[in-house]
Coordinates of C-alpha atoms and ligand atoms in Angstrom, one line a residue:
X1 CA 3.3 113.0 -2.1
X2 CA 6.8 112.3 -3.4
X3 CA 7.2 109.9 -0.5
X4 CA 4.0 108.0 -1.5
X5 CA 5.2 107.7 -5.1
X6 CA 8.6 106.4 -4.0
X7 CA 7.1 103.7 -1.7
X8 CA 4.6 102.6 -4.3
X9 CA 7.5 102.4 -6.8
X10 CA 9.3 100.1 -4.4
X11 CA 6.1 97.9 -3.9
X12 CA 5.8 97.6 -7.7
X13 CA 9.5 96.6 -8.1
X14 CA 9.3 94.0 -5.4
X15 CA 6.1 92.4 -6.7
X16 CA 7.1 89.1 -8.3
X17 CA 5.0 87.9 -11.2
X18 CA 5.6 84.1 -11.6
X19 CA 2.3 83.0 -13.0
X20 CA -1.1 84.1 -14.4
X21 CA -2.6 84.6 -10.9
X22 CA 0.1 87.1 -9.8
X23 CA -0.2 88.8 -13.2
X24 CA -3.9 89.4 -12.6
X25 CA -3.3 90.5 -8.9
X26 CA -0.6 93.0 -10.2
X27 CA -3.2 94.5 -12.6
X28 CA -5.9 94.7 -9.9
X29 CA -3.6 96.2 -7.3
X30 CA -1.8 98.9 -9.4
X31 CA -3.4 99.4 -12.8
X32 CA -7.2 99.5 -12.6
X33 CA -9.3 102.6 -12.1
X34 CA -9.5 102.0 -8.4
X35 CA -5.9 100.9 -8.1
X36 CA -3.0 102.4 -6.2
X37 CA -1.6 104.5 -9.1
X38 CA -5.0 105.9 -10.0
X39 CA -5.6 106.9 -6.4
X40 CA -2.3 108.9 -6.4
X41 CA -3.4 110.6 -9.6
X42 CA -6.5 111.7 -7.8
X43 CA -4.4 113.3 -5.0
X44 CA -2.6 115.4 -7.7
X45 CA -5.3 118.1 -7.4
X46 CA -4.2 118.8 -3.8
X47 CA -0.5 119.4 -4.7
X48 CA 0.7 123.0 -4.8
X49 CA 0.9 124.6 -8.3
X50 CA 4.7 124.8 -8.1
X51 CA 5.2 121.1 -7.3
X52 CA 2.5 119.9 -9.6
X53 CA 4.6 119.5 -12.9
X54 CA 7.3 117.5 -11.1
X55 CA 4.9 115.3 -9.2
X56 CA 2.8 114.8 -12.3
X57 CA 6.0 113.7 -14.2
X58 CA 7.0 111.3 -11.4
X59 CA 3.5 109.8 -11.4
X60 CA 3.4 109.4 -15.2
X61 CA 6.8 107.7 -15.0
X62 CA 5.5 105.4 -12.3
X63 CA 2.4 104.5 -14.3
X64 CA 4.4 103.8 -17.5
X65 CA 6.9 101.6 -15.6
X66 CA 4.1 99.6 -14.0
X67 CA 2.3 99.1 -17.3
X68 CA 5.7 98.1 -18.9
X69 CA 6.3 95.5 -16.1
X70 CA 2.7 94.2 -16.6
X71 CA 3.2 93.9 -20.4
X72 CA 6.6 92.2 -20.2
X73 CA 5.5 89.7 -17.6
X74 CA 2.4 88.9 -19.6
X75 CA 4.6 88.3 -22.7
X76 CA 7.1 86.1 -20.9
X77 CA 4.4 84.0 -19.4
X78 CA 2.7 83.5 -22.7
X79 CA 6.0 82.5 -24.4
X80 CA 7.0 80.0 -21.8
X81 CA 3.5 78.4 -22.1
X82 CA 3.9 78.4 -25.8
X83 CA 7.3 76.8 -25.7
X84 CA 5.9 73.8 -23.9
X85 CA 3.1 73.4 -26.5
X86 CA 5.3 74.0 -29.5
X87 CA 7.4 70.9 -28.8
X88 CA 7.2 68.6 -31.9
X89 CA 6.4 65.7 -29.6
X90 CA 3.0 65.1 -28.2
X91 CA 3.6 65.6 -24.5
X92 CA 0.3 63.8 -23.6
X93 CA 1.6 60.5 -24.9
X94 CA 2.6 58.0 -22.3
X95 CA 6.4 57.9 -21.5
X96 CA 8.7 55.4 -23.2
X97 CA 9.2 52.4 -21.0
X98 CA 12.7 51.0 -21.0
X99 CA 13.2 47.3 -21.4
X100 CA 14.6 45.8 -18.2
X101 CA 15.9 42.3 -18.0
X102 CA 14.7 39.7 -15.5
X103 CA 16.1 36.6 -14.0
X104 CA 15.4 33.4 -15.9
X105 CA 13.0 31.0 -14.1
X106 CA 15.6 28.3 -14.2
X107 CA 18.1 30.6 -12.5
X108 CA 15.6 31.6 -9.9
X109 CA 15.1 27.9 -8.9
X110 CA 18.9 27.3 -9.1
X111 CA 19.4 30.3 -6.9
X112 CA 17.1 28.9 -4.2
X113 CA 18.8 25.5 -4.3
X114 CA 22.2 27.0 -4.0
X115 CA 21.2 29.2 -1.1
X116 CA 19.7 26.3 0.8
X117 CA 22.9 24.2 0.4
X118 CA 25.2 27.1 1.1
X119 CA 23.5 27.7 4.4
X120 CA 24.2 24.0 5.2
X121 CA 27.9 24.6 4.6
X122 CA 28.3 23.4 1.0
X123 CA 30.5 25.6 -1.2
X124 CA 29.9 26.1 -4.9
X125 CA 32.2 24.6 -7.6
X126 CA 31.9 24.9 -11.3
X127 CA 33.8 23.3 -14.2
X128 CA 34.0 23.1 -18.0
X129 CA 31.1 22.0 -20.1
X130 CA 33.5 20.5 -22.6
X131 CA 35.0 17.5 -20.8
X132 CA 37.2 14.6 -21.3
X133 CA 35.7 11.1 -21.4
X134 CA 37.8 10.0 -18.5
X135 CA 36.2 12.5 -16.1
X136 CA 32.7 12.2 -17.5
X137 CA 32.6 8.3 -17.5
X138 CA 35.7 6.3 -16.5
X139 CA 36.5 7.8 -13.1
X140 CA 32.8 7.5 -12.3
X141 CA 32.9 3.7 -12.5
X142 CA 31.0 3.5 -15.8
X143 CA 31.8 0.1 -17.4
X144 CA 33.5 0.3 -20.8
X145 CA 30.4 -0.6 -22.7
X146 CA 27.8 1.3 -20.7
X147 CA 24.9 2.6 -23.0
X148 CA 25.5 6.3 -21.8
X149 CA 28.8 6.2 -23.7
X150 CA 26.9 5.5 -26.9
X151 CA 26.8 8.1 -29.7
X152 CA 23.0 8.1 -29.3
X153 CA 23.2 9.5 -25.8
X154 CA 26.3 11.7 -25.7
X155 CA 27.5 14.5 -27.9
X156 CA 31.1 13.6 -28.7
X157 CA 33.2 16.4 -30.0
X158 CA 36.3 14.3 -30.8
X159 CA 36.7 10.5 -30.4
X160 CA 40.2 9.8 -29.0
X161 CA 42.4 7.6 -31.1
X162 CA 45.5 5.6 -30.0
X163 CA 44.7 5.9 -26.3
X164 CA 43.9 9.6 -26.5
X165 CA 41.0 10.8 -24.3
X166 CA 37.6 11.5 -25.8
X167 CA 36.3 15.1 -25.9
X168 CA 32.6 15.5 -25.2
X169 CA 29.9 17.8 -23.8
X170 CA 29.4 16.7 -20.2
X171 CA 26.3 14.6 -19.6
X172 CA 26.2 15.5 -15.9
X173 CA 28.0 17.8 -13.5
X174 CA 29.7 14.8 -11.8
X175 CA 33.1 15.5 -13.6
X176 CA 33.2 18.8 -11.6
X177 CA 33.1 16.7 -8.4
X178 CA 35.8 14.4 -9.8
X179 CA 38.0 17.5 -10.3
X180 CA 37.3 18.6 -6.7
X181 CA 38.3 15.1 -5.4
X182 CA 41.5 15.1 -7.5
X183 CA 42.5 18.6 -6.5
X184 CA 41.4 18.9 -2.8
X185 CA 41.8 16.9 0.4
X186 CA 38.8 15.7 2.4
X187 CA 36.7 16.8 4.1
X188 CA 34.8 18.0 1.0
X189 CA 31.4 19.5 0.9
X190 CA 30.5 21.0 -2.5
X191 CA 27.6 21.5 -4.8
X192 CA 28.1 21.7 -8.6
X193 CA 25.4 23.5 -10.6
X194 CA 25.5 23.9 -14.3
X195 CA 24.4 23.0 -17.8
X196 CA 24.6 19.4 -19.1
X197 CA 24.0 17.9 -22.5
X198 CA 22.3 14.8 -23.7
X199 CA 21.7 13.6 -27.3
X200 CA 18.1 12.7 -26.8
X201 CA 14.9 13.1 -28.8
X202 CA 13.6 16.7 -28.1
X203 CA 10.1 17.0 -26.7
X204 CA 8.0 19.1 -24.3
X205 CA 9.6 17.1 -21.4
X206 CA 13.2 16.8 -22.6
X207 CA 15.7 18.9 -24.3
X208 CA 19.3 18.5 -25.5
X209 CA 20.5 20.9 -22.8
X210 CA 19.3 21.2 -19.2
X211 CA 20.5 22.2 -15.8
X212 CA 21.7 20.0 -13.0
X213 CA 22.8 20.5 -9.4
X214 CA 24.9 17.8 -7.9
X215 CA 26.3 17.6 -4.3
X216 CA 29.2 15.7 -2.7
X217 CA 30.1 15.3 0.9
X218 CA 33.2 13.3 1.9
X219 CA 34.7 12.9 5.3
X220 CA 35.4 10.2 7.9
X221 CA 32.2 8.2 9.0
X222 CA 29.7 9.8 6.6
X223 CA 26.6 7.6 6.5
X224 CA 23.4 7.1 4.6
X225 CA 21.6 8.7 7.6
X226 CA 23.6 11.9 7.0
X227 CA 22.5 11.8 3.4
X228 CA 18.8 11.3 4.3
X229 CA 19.0 14.2 6.9
X230 CA 20.5 16.5 4.3
X231 CA 17.9 15.7 1.7
X232 CA 15.1 16.1 4.2
X233 CA 16.3 19.5 5.3
X234 CA 16.7 20.6 1.6
X235 CA 13.2 19.3 0.6
X236 CA 11.4 21.0 3.4
X237 CA 13.1 24.4 2.6
X238 CA 12.6 24.0 -1.1
X239 CA 9.1 22.6 -1.3
X240 CA 7.5 23.5 2.1
X241 CA 7.6 22.2 5.7
X242 CA 4.9 19.6 5.2
X243 CA 6.4 17.6 2.3
X244 CA 6.9 13.9 2.8
X245 CA 9.8 12.0 1.2
X246 CA 10.1 8.5 -0.2
X247 CA 13.5 6.8 -0.8
X248 CA 13.3 4.1 -3.4
X249 CA 16.3 1.7 -4.1
X250 CA 17.9 2.4 -7.4
X251 CA 21.2 2.0 -9.3
X252 CA 23.9 4.3 -10.5
X253 CA 27.4 3.1 -11.5
X254 CA 29.0 5.8 -9.2
X255 CA 27.1 5.1 -5.9
X256 CA 26.4 2.1 -3.8
X257 CA 23.8 1.8 -2.3
X258 CA 21.8 4.2 -4.5
X259 CA 18.3 5.7 -4.1
X260 CA 15.8 7.8 -6.0
X261 CA 13.9 10.3 -3.9
X262 CA 10.3 11.4 -4.4
X263 CA 8.5 14.3 -2.7
X264 CA 4.8 14.2 -2.0
X265 CA 3.3 16.3 -4.8
X266 CA 3.3 19.9 -3.6
X267 CA 0.6 20.8 -6.1
X268 CA -2.1 18.4 -4.8
X269 CA -0.4 17.6 -1.4
X270 CA -0.2 14.0 -2.3
X271 CA -3.8 13.5 -3.2
X272 CA -3.2 12.8 -6.8
X273 CA -3.4 15.2 -9.7
X274 CA -2.5 15.6 -13.4
X275 CA 1.0 16.8 -12.6
X276 CA 2.0 13.8 -10.4
X277 CA 0.0 11.5 -12.8
X278 CA -2.4 10.5 -9.9
X279 CA 0.5 9.0 -7.9
X280 CA 0.8 11.7 -5.3
X281 CA 4.6 11.7 -5.7
X282 CA 7.2 13.7 -7.8
X283 CA 10.6 12.3 -8.5
X284 CA 13.2 15.0 -7.6
X285 CA 16.6 13.5 -7.2
X286 CA 19.0 10.5 -7.3
X287 CA 21.5 9.9 -4.6
X288 CA 23.7 7.3 -2.8
X289 CA 27.0 6.6 -1.1
X290 CA 30.0 7.3 -3.3
X291 CA 31.2 4.0 -4.8
X292 CA 34.6 2.9 -3.3
X293 CA 35.9 2.6 -6.9
X294 CA 35.1 6.3 -7.5
X295 CA 37.0 7.3 -4.3
X296 CA 40.0 5.2 -5.3
X297 CA 40.0 6.6 -8.9
X298 CA 40.4 10.1 -7.3
X299 CA 43.1 9.2 -4.9
X300 CA 40.9 8.9 -1.8
X301 CA 41.2 5.9 0.5
X302 CA 37.8 4.2 0.8
X303 CA 39.0 2.5 4.0
X304 CA 39.5 5.9 5.6
X305 CA 36.8 8.0 4.0
X306 CA 33.2 7.6 2.9
X307 CA 30.8 10.1 1.3
X308 CA 27.4 10.6 -0.2
X309 CA 26.5 12.3 -3.5
X310 CA 23.2 13.4 -5.0
X311 CA 22.0 14.9 -8.3
X312 CA 18.9 16.7 -9.3
X313 CA 17.4 18.3 -12.4
X314 CA 16.6 22.0 -12.1
X315 CA 14.5 22.6 -15.2
X316 CA 11.8 20.1 -14.2
X317 CA 11.3 21.8 -10.8
X318 CA 11.1 25.2 -12.5
X319 CA 8.5 23.8 -14.9
X320 CA 6.4 22.5 -11.9
X321 CA 6.8 25.7 -9.8
X322 CA 5.8 28.1 -12.6
X323 CA 3.2 25.7 -14.2
X324 CA 5.0 25.7 -17.5
X325 CA 4.2 22.8 -19.8
X326 CA 7.1 22.8 -22.3
X327 CA 10.8 22.7 -21.4
X328 CA 11.7 24.2 -24.8
X329 CA 10.3 27.6 -23.7
X330 CA 13.3 27.8 -21.3
X331 CA 15.8 27.8 -24.2
X332 CA 14.0 29.9 -26.8
X333 CA 14.9 33.2 -25.1
X334 CA 11.5 34.6 -26.1
X335 CA 11.3 37.9 -24.2
X336 CA 7.5 37.6 -24.0
X337 CA 7.8 34.5 -22.0
X338 CA 10.8 35.7 -19.9
X339 CA 9.3 39.1 -18.9
X340 CA 6.5 37.3 -17.0
X341 CA 9.1 36.4 -14.4
X342 CA 10.0 40.0 -13.2
X343 CA 11.0 40.3 -9.6
Ligands
2NL1 C1 20.1 12.0 -11.0 C2 21.1 11.2 -10.2 C3 23.2 11.4 -9.1 C4 25.4 11.5 -8.3 C5 24.4 12.0 -9.1 C6 27.9 11.5 -8.0 C7 29.0 12.2 -8.4 C8 30.2 11.7 -8.0 C9 30.3 10.5 -7.3 C10 29.1 9.9 -7.0 CL1 31.6 12.5 -8.4 N1 27.9 10.4 -7.4 N2 26.7 12.1 -8.4 C11 25.1 10.5 -7.4 C12 23.8 9.9 -7.4 C13 22.9 10.4 -8.2 O1 22.3 12.0 -10.0 O2 19.1 11.5 -11.2 N3 20.4 13.2 -11.4 C14 19.6 14.0 -12.1

């Protein structure tokens, strides 16, 4: 009998009550009228009269300990449940979502452009947005009275007096390439992405700040065919393998010959739509062979070296790609607009 009591005591001690189900099982196994403890009490009548007081005492102790364990476990389960519900916050409310930033659509497009040219061997160069007039205009073969030099078109920060240089917000990223040509020896193969500034009337289509990516390649025997091949490769990767290109003669002071390049409209596949104004073409960039005067101005011998250059707007491509109809949205930093461009 003592042996039975001892082994039941061990069973009770080992029983782990971790939830309401185990609590109920404990009660059914040990404490009910047909449970293990009650059945030992029933056997008490067969114990010899001498042993009965001791065995009875042991059994009572066992019963009390089991009841105590049941009660304690019940209380601790109830209090842990209560502690969850007593939080002053409503735990059924949805969690707080943290604000996460996202890449600006202009930076996404710029990132794609950079990646394509980097894979073709161009390296990235950047330069100051505050420039001197010499690098922004003179070295690029702009004649002294060119309209771009006008106050109406350029943000001048300081007009140079007595032969001093003007200080202005760069109107294109070309001065970065000028710096590269002055600092490095050919062969040169660089792209220059960045913000540029124009003092223009602000509208849905044009803003006083926008992004440009220009490219420059200078080596011996660089030809217009090299330029065309590079632009073709870029356009197919950027706008899709089926795009067609159109090179139209154009003029820039810093290139000769010069061309403007159109891609077949990638929204209507050249059939004509609202975006391409029924023409089937979108103008994407300007390009040409670097003018011999520009090479000379930067200490490069035009008899030995030739090169091509190109420049494209980034914002307009971003507007087209994401079907946005107002460029000003790119510069307002309205999180409601920007958060639509997650991942
Ligand atoms: C356009 C046209 C162009 C260049 C940019 C360039 C730079 C140097 C020398 C020669 Cl340092 N050319 N840049 C050449 C042709 C066109 O940009 O429509 N951009 C948005």
